[in-house]
GROMACS .gro file of C-alpha atoms in nm:
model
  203
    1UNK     CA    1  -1.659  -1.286   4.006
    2UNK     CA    2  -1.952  -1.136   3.764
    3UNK     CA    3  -1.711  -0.854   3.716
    4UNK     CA    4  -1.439  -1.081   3.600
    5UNK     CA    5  -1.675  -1.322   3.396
    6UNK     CA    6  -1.807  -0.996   3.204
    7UNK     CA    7  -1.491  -0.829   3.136
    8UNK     CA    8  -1.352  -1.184   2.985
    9UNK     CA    9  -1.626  -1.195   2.767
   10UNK     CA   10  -1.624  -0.832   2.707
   11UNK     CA   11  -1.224  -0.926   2.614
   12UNK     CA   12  -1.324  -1.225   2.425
   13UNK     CA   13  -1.558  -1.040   2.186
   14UNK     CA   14  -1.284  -0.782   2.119
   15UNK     CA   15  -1.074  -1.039   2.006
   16UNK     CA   16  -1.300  -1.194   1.781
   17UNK     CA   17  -1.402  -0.830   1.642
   18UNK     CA   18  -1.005  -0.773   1.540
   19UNK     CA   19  -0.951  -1.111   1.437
   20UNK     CA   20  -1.258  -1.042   1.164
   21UNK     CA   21  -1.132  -0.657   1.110
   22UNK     CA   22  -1.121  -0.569   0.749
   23UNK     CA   23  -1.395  -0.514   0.494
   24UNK     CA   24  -1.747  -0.570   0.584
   25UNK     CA   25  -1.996  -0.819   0.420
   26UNK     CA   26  -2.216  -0.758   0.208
   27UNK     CA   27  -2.584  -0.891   0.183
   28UNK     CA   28  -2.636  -0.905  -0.175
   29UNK     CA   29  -2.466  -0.996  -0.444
   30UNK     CA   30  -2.287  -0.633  -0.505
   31UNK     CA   31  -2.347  -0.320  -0.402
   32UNK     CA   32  -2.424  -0.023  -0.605
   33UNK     CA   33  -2.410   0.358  -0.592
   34UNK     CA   34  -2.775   0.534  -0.542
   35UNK     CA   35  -2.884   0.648  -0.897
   36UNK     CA   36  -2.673   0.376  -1.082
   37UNK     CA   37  -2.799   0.074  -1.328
   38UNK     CA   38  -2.566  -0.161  -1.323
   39UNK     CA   39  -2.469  -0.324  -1.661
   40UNK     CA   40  -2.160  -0.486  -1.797
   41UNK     CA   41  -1.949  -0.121  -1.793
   42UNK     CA   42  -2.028  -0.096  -1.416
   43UNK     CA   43  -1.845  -0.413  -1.385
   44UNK     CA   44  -1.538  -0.314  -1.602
   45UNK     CA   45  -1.248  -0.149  -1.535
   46UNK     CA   46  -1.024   0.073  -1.818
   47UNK     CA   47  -0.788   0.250  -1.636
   48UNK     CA   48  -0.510  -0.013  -1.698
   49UNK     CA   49  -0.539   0.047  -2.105
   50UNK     CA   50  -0.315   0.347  -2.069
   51UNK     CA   51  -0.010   0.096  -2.013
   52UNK     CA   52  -0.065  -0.022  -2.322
   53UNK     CA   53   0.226   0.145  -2.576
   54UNK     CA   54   0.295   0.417  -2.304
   55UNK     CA   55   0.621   0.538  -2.258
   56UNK     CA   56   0.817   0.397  -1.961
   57UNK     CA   57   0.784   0.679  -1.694
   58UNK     CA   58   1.076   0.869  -1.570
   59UNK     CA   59   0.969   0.834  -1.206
   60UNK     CA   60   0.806   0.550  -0.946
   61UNK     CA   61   0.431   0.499  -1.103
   62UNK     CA   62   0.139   0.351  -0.945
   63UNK     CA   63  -0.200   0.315  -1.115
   64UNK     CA   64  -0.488   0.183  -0.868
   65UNK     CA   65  -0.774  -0.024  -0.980
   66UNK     CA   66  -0.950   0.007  -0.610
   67UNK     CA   67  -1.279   0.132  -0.467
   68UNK     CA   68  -1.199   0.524  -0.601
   69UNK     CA   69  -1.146   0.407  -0.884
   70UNK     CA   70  -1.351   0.101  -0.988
   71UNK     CA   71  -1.685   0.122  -0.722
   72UNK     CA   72  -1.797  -0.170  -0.860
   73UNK     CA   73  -1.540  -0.316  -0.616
   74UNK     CA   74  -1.731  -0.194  -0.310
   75UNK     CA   75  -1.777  -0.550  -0.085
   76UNK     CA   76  -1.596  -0.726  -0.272
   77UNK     CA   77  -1.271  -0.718  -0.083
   78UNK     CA   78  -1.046  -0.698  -0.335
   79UNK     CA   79  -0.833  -0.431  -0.499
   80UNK     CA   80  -0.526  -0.416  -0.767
   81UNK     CA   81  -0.206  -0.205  -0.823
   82UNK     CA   82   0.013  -0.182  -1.135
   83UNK     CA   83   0.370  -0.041  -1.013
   84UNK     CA   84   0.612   0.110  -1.253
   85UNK     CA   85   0.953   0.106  -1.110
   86UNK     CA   86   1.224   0.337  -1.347
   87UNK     CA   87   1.564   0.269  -1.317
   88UNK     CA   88   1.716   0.303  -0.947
   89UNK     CA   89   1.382   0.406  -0.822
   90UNK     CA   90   1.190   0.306  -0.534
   91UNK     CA   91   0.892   0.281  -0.396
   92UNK     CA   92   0.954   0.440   0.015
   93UNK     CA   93   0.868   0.235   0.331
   94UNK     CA   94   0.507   0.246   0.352
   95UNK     CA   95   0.182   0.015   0.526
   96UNK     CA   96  -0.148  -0.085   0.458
   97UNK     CA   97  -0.337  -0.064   0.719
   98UNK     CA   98  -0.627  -0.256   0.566
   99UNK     CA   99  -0.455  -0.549   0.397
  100UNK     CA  100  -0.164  -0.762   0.291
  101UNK     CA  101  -0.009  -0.749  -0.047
  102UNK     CA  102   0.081  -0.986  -0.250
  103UNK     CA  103   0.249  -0.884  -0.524
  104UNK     CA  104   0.382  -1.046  -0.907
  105UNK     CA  105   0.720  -0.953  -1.082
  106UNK     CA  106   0.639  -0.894  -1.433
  107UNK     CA  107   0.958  -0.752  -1.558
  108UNK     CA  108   1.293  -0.679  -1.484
  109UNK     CA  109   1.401  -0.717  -1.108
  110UNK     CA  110   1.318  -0.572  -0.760
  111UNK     CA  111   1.454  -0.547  -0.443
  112UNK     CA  112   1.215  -0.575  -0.184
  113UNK     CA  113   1.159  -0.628   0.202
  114UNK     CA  114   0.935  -0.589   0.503
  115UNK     CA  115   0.999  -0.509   0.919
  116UNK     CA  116   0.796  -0.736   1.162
  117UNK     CA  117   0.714  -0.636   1.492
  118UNK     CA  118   1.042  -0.733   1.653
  119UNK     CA  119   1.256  -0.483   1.416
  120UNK     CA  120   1.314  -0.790   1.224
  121UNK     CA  121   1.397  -0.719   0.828
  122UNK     CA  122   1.267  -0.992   0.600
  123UNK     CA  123   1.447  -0.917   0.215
  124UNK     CA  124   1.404  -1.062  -0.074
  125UNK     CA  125   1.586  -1.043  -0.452
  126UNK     CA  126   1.264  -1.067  -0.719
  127UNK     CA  127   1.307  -1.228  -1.050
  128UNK     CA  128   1.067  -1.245  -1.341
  129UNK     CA  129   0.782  -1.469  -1.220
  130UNK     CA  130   0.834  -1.420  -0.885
  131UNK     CA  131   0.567  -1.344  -0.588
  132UNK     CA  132   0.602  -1.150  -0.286
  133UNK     CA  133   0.391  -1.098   0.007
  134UNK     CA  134   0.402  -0.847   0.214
  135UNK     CA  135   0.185  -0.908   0.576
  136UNK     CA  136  -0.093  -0.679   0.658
  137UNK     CA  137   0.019  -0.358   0.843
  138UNK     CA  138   0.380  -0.408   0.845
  139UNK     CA  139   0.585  -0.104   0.646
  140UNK     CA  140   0.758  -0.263   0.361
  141UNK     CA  141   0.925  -0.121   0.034
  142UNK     CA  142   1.050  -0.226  -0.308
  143UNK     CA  143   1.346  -0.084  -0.480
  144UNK     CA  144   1.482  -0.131  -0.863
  145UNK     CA  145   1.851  -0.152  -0.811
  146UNK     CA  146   1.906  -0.153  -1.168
  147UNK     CA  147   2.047   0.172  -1.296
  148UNK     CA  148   1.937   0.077  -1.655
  149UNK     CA  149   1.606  -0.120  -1.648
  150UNK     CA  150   1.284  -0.097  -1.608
  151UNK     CA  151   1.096  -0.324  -1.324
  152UNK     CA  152   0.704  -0.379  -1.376
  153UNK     CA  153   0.492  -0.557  -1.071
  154UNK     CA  154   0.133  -0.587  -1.018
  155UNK     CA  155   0.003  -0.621  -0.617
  156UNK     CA  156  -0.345  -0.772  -0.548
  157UNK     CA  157  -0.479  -0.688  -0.208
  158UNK     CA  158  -0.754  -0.834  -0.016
  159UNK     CA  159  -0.965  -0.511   0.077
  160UNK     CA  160  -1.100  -0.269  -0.207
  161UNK     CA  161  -0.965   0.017   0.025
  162UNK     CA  162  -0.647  -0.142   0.107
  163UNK     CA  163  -0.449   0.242   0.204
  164UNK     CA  164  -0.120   0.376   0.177
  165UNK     CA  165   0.055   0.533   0.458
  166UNK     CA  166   0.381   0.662   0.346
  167UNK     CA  167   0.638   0.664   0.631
  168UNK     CA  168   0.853   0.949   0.534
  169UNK     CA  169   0.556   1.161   0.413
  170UNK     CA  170   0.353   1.094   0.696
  171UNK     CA  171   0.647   1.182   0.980
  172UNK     CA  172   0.816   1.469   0.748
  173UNK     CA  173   0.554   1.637   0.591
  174UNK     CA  174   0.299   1.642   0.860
  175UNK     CA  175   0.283   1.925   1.125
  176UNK     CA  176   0.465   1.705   1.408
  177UNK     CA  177   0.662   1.945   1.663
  178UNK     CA  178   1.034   2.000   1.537
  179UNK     CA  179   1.150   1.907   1.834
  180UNK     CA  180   0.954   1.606   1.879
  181UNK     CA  181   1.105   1.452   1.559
  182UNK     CA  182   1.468   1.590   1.608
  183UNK     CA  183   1.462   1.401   1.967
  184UNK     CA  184   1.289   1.088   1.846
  185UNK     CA  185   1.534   1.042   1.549
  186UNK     CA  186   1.818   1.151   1.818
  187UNK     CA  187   1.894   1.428   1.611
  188UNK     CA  188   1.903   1.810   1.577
  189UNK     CA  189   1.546   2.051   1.470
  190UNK     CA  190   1.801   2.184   1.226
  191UNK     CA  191   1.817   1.833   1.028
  192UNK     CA  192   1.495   1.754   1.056
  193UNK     CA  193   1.415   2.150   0.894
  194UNK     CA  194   1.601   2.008   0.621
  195UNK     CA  195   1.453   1.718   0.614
  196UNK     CA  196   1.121   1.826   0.565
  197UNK     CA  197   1.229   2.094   0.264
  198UNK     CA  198   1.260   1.820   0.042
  199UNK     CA  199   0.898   1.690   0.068
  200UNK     CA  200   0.784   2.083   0.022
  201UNK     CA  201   0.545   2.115  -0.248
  202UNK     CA  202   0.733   2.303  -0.574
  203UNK     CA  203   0.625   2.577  -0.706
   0.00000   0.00000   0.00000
């Protein structure tokens, strides 16, 4: 009976633990790197300015505003994303392990969707204005179907080390067997080979 009473409890902490995953608190106000003074620049964040006038890029952009980037974000459990999409590009099936994302149409239109748990595809045509979230964990993508405009979003997340794990970069360009892909896609090693040559780094 102890046995059972401990493990339940044991249980019930682990549940509570997940349920409050994510980033830690802080016990300050903000937290600062050792050998920095914090003044109004620590606080402010520039890397966005290069949008302004730039040329439209000619493939799928992302610029990060997120603890790498801006530390003065460390605790603070929030993070942002600009994403250029060029005509008919997209942005691959990917996760965030540490957060959901909401994100904003700014321009043009996107296609854009997320798989649940159950295999379940959730899709959803973006205009101007619109906002889509996308649940914590689950891979999700957005594509511009538009073979002539641009598309411009910006995603907030609620971790300032949200992370990207790229599905086809992570299975295909990885050092998983051969075999074990070409048997878990129900294919052949010589397809998968092929598959893999085309995330290759260029020389």
């Amino acid at each position: 009976m102890a046995f059972k009473c401990g493990l339940a409890i044991t249980l019930a902490f682990a549940i509570v633990c997940m349920a409050n995953a994510g980033d830690p608190d802080i016990l300050s106000d903000f937290v600062v790197p050792f050998n920095v003074s914090p003044d109004p620049n620590f606080f402010t964040y520039t890397g966005f300015r290069v949008l302004v006038g730039e040329e439209p890029p000619m493939t799928f952009k992302v610029i990060k505003a997120s603890l790498a980037e801006f530390p003065a974000l460390n605790g603070q459990s929030v993070s942002y994303a600009v994403l250029q999409f060029p005509a008919s590009t997209v942005n691959p099936p990917h996760t965030h392990p540490r957060s959901a994302e909401l994100l904003l149409l700014i321009e043009g239109a996107l296609e854009v969707g997320f798989v649940d748990t159950t295999n379940k595809l959730y899709t959803q045509t973006l205009q101007v204005g619109d906002m889509f979230v996308f649940p914590k964990g689950l891979v999700h993508y957005q594509y511009n179907a538009d073979n002539k405009k641009l598309a411009f979003a910006i995603s907030a997340f609620g971790s300032a080390n949200a992370g990207t794990v790229s599905v086809p970069n992570t299975v295909f360009n990885s050092t998983i067997d051969d075999t074990i892909l070409a048997t878990s896609f129900k294919t052949d090693v010589a397809t998968i080979q092929k598959i893999k040559a085309g995330f290759a780094p260029k020389a």
